[in-house]
PDB file of C-alpha atoms in Angstrom:
ATOM      1  CA  MET A   1      -0.099  -0.057  -0.007  1.00  0.00           C
ATOM      2  CA  LYS A   2       2.921   2.383   0.857  1.00  0.00           C
ATOM      3  CA  SER A   3       4.416   1.852  -2.541  1.00  0.00           C
ATOM      4  CA  LEU A   4       1.088   2.549  -4.339  1.00  0.00           C
ATOM      5  CA  VAL A   5       0.970   5.979  -2.415  1.00  0.00           C
ATOM      6  CA  VAL A   6       4.570   6.720  -3.401  1.00  0.00           C
ATOM      7  CA  ILE A   7       3.949   5.810  -7.057  1.00  0.00           C
ATOM      8  CA  THR A   8       0.744   7.755  -7.147  1.00  0.00           C
ATOM      9  CA  LEU A   9       2.629  10.830  -5.575  1.00  0.00           C
ATOM     10  CA  LEU A  10       5.569  10.410  -8.275  1.00  0.00           C
ATOM     11  CA  LEU A  11       3.137  10.213 -11.112  1.00  0.00           C
ATOM     12  CA  THR A  12       1.310  13.415  -9.870  1.00  0.00           C
ATOM     13  CA  VAL A  13       4.426  15.288  -9.502  1.00  0.00           C
ATOM     14  CA  THR A  14       5.795  14.109 -12.986  1.00  0.00           C
ATOM     15  CA  GLY A  15       2.494  15.005 -14.483  1.00  0.00           C
ATOM     16  CA  LEU A  16       2.793  18.565 -13.107  1.00  0.00           C
ATOM     17  CA  ALA A  17       6.293  19.026 -14.281  1.00  0.00           C
ATOM     18  CA  SER A  18       5.627  17.431 -17.804  1.00  0.00           C
ATOM     19  CA  ALA A  19       5.532  20.623 -19.698  1.00  0.00           C
ATOM     20  CA  VAL A  20       9.133  21.587 -18.781  1.00  0.00           C
ATOM     21  CA  PRO A  21      11.720  20.882 -21.449  1.00  0.00           C
ATOM     22  CA  PRO A  22      14.907  19.162 -20.363  1.00  0.00           C
ATOM     23  CA  GLN A  23      17.906  21.349 -19.636  1.00  0.00           C
ATOM     24  CA  ASN A  24      20.069  18.912 -21.725  1.00  0.00           C
ATOM     25  CA  PRO A  25      17.850  17.266 -24.430  1.00  0.00           C
ATOM     26  CA  GLU A  26      20.904  15.524 -25.873  1.00  0.00           C
ATOM     27  CA  GLN A  27      21.551  13.756 -22.474  1.00  0.00           C
ATOM     28  CA  VAL A  28      17.945  12.640 -22.167  1.00  0.00           C
ATOM     29  CA  ASN A  29      17.790  11.481 -25.625  1.00  0.00           C
ATOM     30  CA  ALA A  30      20.931   9.442 -25.148  1.00  0.00           C
ATOM     31  CA  MET A  31      19.557   7.883 -22.039  1.00  0.00           C
ATOM     32  CA  ILE A  32      16.273   6.949 -24.019  1.00  0.00           C
ATOM     33  CA  ALA A  33      18.514   5.389 -26.689  1.00  0.00           C
ATOM     34  CA  GLU A  34      20.493   3.393 -24.113  1.00  0.00           C
ATOM     35  CA  LEU A  35      17.259   2.204 -22.411  1.00  0.00           C
ATOM     36  CA  LYS A  36      15.679   1.040 -25.858  1.00  0.00           C
ATOM     37  CA  SER A  37      18.910  -0.904 -26.479  1.00  0.00           C
ATOM     38  CA  LEU A  38      18.863  -2.455 -22.844  1.00  0.00           C
ATOM     39  CA  HIS A  39      15.203  -3.181 -23.273  1.00  0.00           C
ATOM     40  CA  GLN A  40      15.775  -5.012 -26.585  1.00  0.00           C
ATOM     41  CA  GLN A  41      18.700  -7.008 -25.373  1.00  0.00           C
ATOM     42  CA  GLY A  42      16.794  -8.080 -22.185  1.00  0.00           C
ATOM     43  CA  VAL A  43      13.878  -9.139 -24.190  1.00  0.00           C
ATOM     44  CA  GLU A  44      16.193 -11.242 -26.505  1.00  0.00           C
ATOM     45  CA  LEU A  45      18.129 -12.536 -23.471  1.00  0.00           C
ATOM     46  CA  HIS A  46      14.846 -13.919 -21.918  1.00  0.00           C
ATOM     47  CA  ARG A  47      13.736 -15.450 -25.171  1.00  0.00           C
ATOM     48  CA  ASP A  48      17.138 -17.278 -25.604  1.00  0.00           C
ATOM     49  CA  TYR A  49      17.902 -18.433 -22.136  1.00  0.00           C
ATOM     50  CA  ASP A  50      15.861 -20.324 -19.498  1.00  0.00           C
ATOM     51  CA  ALA A  51      16.817 -18.959 -15.997  1.00  0.00           C
ATOM     52  CA  ASP A  52      15.700 -22.321 -14.338  1.00  0.00           C
ATOM     53  CA  ASP A  53      18.251 -24.272 -16.338  1.00  0.00           C
ATOM     54  CA  LYS A  54      21.610 -23.778 -14.436  1.00  0.00           C
ATOM     55  CA  ALA A  55      23.796 -24.417 -17.472  1.00  0.00           C
ATOM     56  CA  GLN A  56      21.842 -21.824 -19.617  1.00  0.00           C
ATOM     57  CA  LEU A  57      21.851 -19.418 -16.586  1.00  0.00           C
ATOM     58  CA  LYS A  58      25.676 -19.576 -16.373  1.00  0.00           C
ATOM     59  CA  ALA A  59      26.008 -19.190 -20.189  1.00  0.00           C
ATOM     60  CA  CYS A  60      23.784 -16.243 -20.026  1.00  0.00           C
ATOM     61  CA  GLN A  61      25.799 -14.746 -17.201  1.00  0.00           C
ATOM     62  CA  ALA A  62      28.967 -15.190 -19.124  1.00  0.00           C
ATOM     63  CA  GLU A  63      27.660 -13.695 -22.386  1.00  0.00           C
ATOM     64  CA  HIS A  64      25.665 -10.688 -20.936  1.00  0.00           C
ATOM     65  CA  ALA A  65      27.876 -10.042 -17.740  1.00  0.00           C
ATOM     66  CA  GLY A  66      28.234  -6.312 -18.677  1.00  0.00           C
ATOM     67  CA  LEU A  67      24.467  -5.496 -19.292  1.00  0.00           C
ATOM     68  CA  GLY A  68      23.664  -5.335 -15.456  1.00  0.00           C
ATOM     69  CA  ALA A  69      26.463  -2.891 -14.780  1.00  0.00           C
ATOM     70  CA  GLN A  70      25.485  -0.687 -17.703  1.00  0.00           C
ATOM     71  CA  ALA A  71      21.779  -0.580 -16.549  1.00  0.00           C
ATOM     72  CA  THR A  72      22.981   0.142 -13.023  1.00  0.00           C
ATOM     73  CA  GLU A  73      25.149   2.948 -14.267  1.00  0.00           C
ATOM     74  CA  LEU A  74      22.417   4.448 -16.342  1.00  0.00           C
ATOM     75  CA  ARG A  75      20.134   4.239 -13.348  1.00  0.00           C
ATOM     76  CA  ASN A  76      22.727   6.285 -11.326  1.00  0.00           C
ATOM     77  CA  ARG A  77      23.106   8.915 -14.053  1.00  0.00           C
ATOM     78  CA  ALA A  78      19.314   9.250 -14.283  1.00  0.00           C
ATOM     79  CA  ALA A  79      18.819   9.718 -10.658  1.00  0.00           C
ATOM     80  CA  LYS A  80      21.253  12.752 -11.003  1.00  0.00           C
ATOM     81  CA  LEU A  81      19.177  14.552 -13.635  1.00  0.00           C
ATOM     82  CA  PRO A  82      18.350  18.137 -12.430  1.00  0.00           C
ATOM     83  CA  GLN A  83      14.666  17.994 -13.419  1.00  0.00           C
ATOM     84  CA  LEU A  84      12.319  15.863 -11.207  1.00  0.00           C
ATOM     85  CA  ALA A  85       9.898  14.689 -14.073  1.00  0.00           C
ATOM     86  CA  TYR A  86      12.857  13.269 -16.150  1.00  0.00           C
ATOM     87  CA  ARG A  87      14.810  12.126 -13.257  1.00  0.00           C
ATOM     88  CA  VAL A  88      11.714  10.009 -11.970  1.00  0.00           C
ATOM     89  CA  ASN A  89      10.666   8.509 -15.171  1.00  0.00           C
ATOM     90  CA  LEU A  90      14.205   7.647 -16.425  1.00  0.00           C
ATOM     91  CA  THR A  91      15.281   6.270 -13.197  1.00  0.00           C
ATOM     92  CA  MET A  92      12.311   4.142 -12.933  1.00  0.00           C
ATOM     93  CA  ALA A  93      12.916   2.817 -16.416  1.00  0.00           C
ATOM     94  CA  ALA A  94      16.437   2.275 -15.778  1.00  0.00           C
ATOM     95  CA  ASN A  95      15.680   0.388 -12.617  1.00  0.00           C
ATOM     96  CA  ASP A  96      13.365  -1.812 -14.672  1.00  0.00           C
ATOM     97  CA  ALA A  97      16.240  -2.268 -17.145  1.00  0.00           C
ATOM     98  CA  VAL A  98      18.398  -3.618 -14.364  1.00  0.00           C
ATOM     99  CA  GLY A  99      15.924  -6.445 -13.823  1.00  0.00           C
ATOM    100  CA  CYS A 100      15.191  -6.793 -17.503  1.00  0.00           C
ATOM    101  CA  VAL A 101      18.952  -7.527 -18.354  1.00  0.00           C
ATOM    102  CA  SER A 102      19.349  -9.889 -15.409  1.00  0.00           C
ATOM    103  CA  CYS A 103      19.779 -13.481 -16.440  1.00  0.00           C
ATOM    104  CA  SER A 104      18.277 -14.770 -13.201  1.00  0.00           C
ATOM    105  CA  SER A 105      15.025 -12.835 -13.485  1.00  0.00           C
ATOM    106  CA  ASP A 106      11.935 -13.805 -15.225  1.00  0.00           C
ATOM    107  CA  GLY A 107      12.020 -10.874 -17.586  1.00  0.00           C
ATOM    108  CA  SER A 108       8.851  -9.100 -16.465  1.00  0.00           C
ATOM    109  CA  ASP A 109      10.609  -5.993 -15.695  1.00  0.00           C
ATOM    110  CA  CYS A 110      11.107  -5.531 -19.287  1.00  0.00           C
ATOM    111  CA  ASP A 111       7.321  -4.879 -19.791  1.00  0.00           C
ATOM    112  CA  ALA A 112       7.380  -1.488 -17.850  1.00  0.00           C
ATOM    113  CA  ILE A 113      10.217   0.007 -19.843  1.00  0.00           C
ATOM    114  CA  PRO A 114       8.261   1.092 -22.962  1.00  0.00           C
ATOM    115  CA  ALA A 115       5.672   2.775 -20.960  1.00  0.00           C
ATOM    116  CA  ALA A 116       8.210   4.749 -18.907  1.00  0.00           C
ATOM    117  CA  LEU A 117       9.915   5.816 -22.284  1.00  0.00           C
ATOM    118  CA  LYS A 118       6.511   6.866 -23.763  1.00  0.00           C
ATOM    119  CA  ARG A 119       6.009   9.150 -20.707  1.00  0.00           C
ATOM    120  CA  VAL A 120       9.482  10.547 -21.215  1.00  0.00           C
ATOM    121  CA  ASP A 121       8.687  11.084 -24.887  1.00  0.00           C
ATOM    122  CA  GLN A 122       5.427  12.854 -23.988  1.00  0.00           C
ATOM    123  CA  GLN A 123       7.279  15.138 -21.610  1.00  0.00           C
ATOM    124  CA  MET A 124       9.797  16.055 -24.286  1.00  0.00           C
ATOM    125  CA  LYS A 125       7.057  16.898 -26.803  1.00  0.00           C
ATOM    126  CA  ALA A 126       5.120  18.953 -24.248  1.00  0.00           C
ATOM    127  CA  GLY A 127       8.206  20.628 -23.205  1.00  0.00           C
ATOM    128  CA  THR A 128       9.084  21.592 -26.791  1.00  0.00           C
ATOM    129  CA  ASP A 129       5.473  22.774 -27.357  1.00  0.00           C
ATOM    130  CA  ALA A 130       5.555  24.850 -23.998  1.00  0.00           C
ATOM    131  CA  ALA A 131       8.938  26.373 -24.970  1.00  0.00           C
ATOM    132  CA  GLY A 132       7.515  27.365 -28.367  1.00  0.00           C
ATOM    133  CA  GLY A 133       9.277  24.749 -30.309  1.00  0.00           C
ATOM    134  CA  ASP A 134       6.417  23.975 -32.470  1.00  0.00           C
TER     135      ASP A 134
END
């Protein structure tokens, strides 16, 4: 219940801040591209490997060892963004990416990434419109 209240509060805050363009659009766009790549790699990883099979799990971990570190580093960068709306949505998406690219997870975290990226895209468009970019 507590997490539901926190999520509701975060979504409310991000909704209020959605018309603010990012201070550094290139940085946000680079994070979006990285999240899309991690999402795709995570989906493929879970399609190719069975986490319940120990041999496949080891093979997956050997082949994709750097993905978890990349997703964690992205989450840390996103958490430092100056604008709350982008910081929240990109950090949440990067946190889901950490689970998505984990060989030992079931891959369900991958499902949340496209929705978070869509929210960021809407924020970017609303910010551009609000700034007179259209």
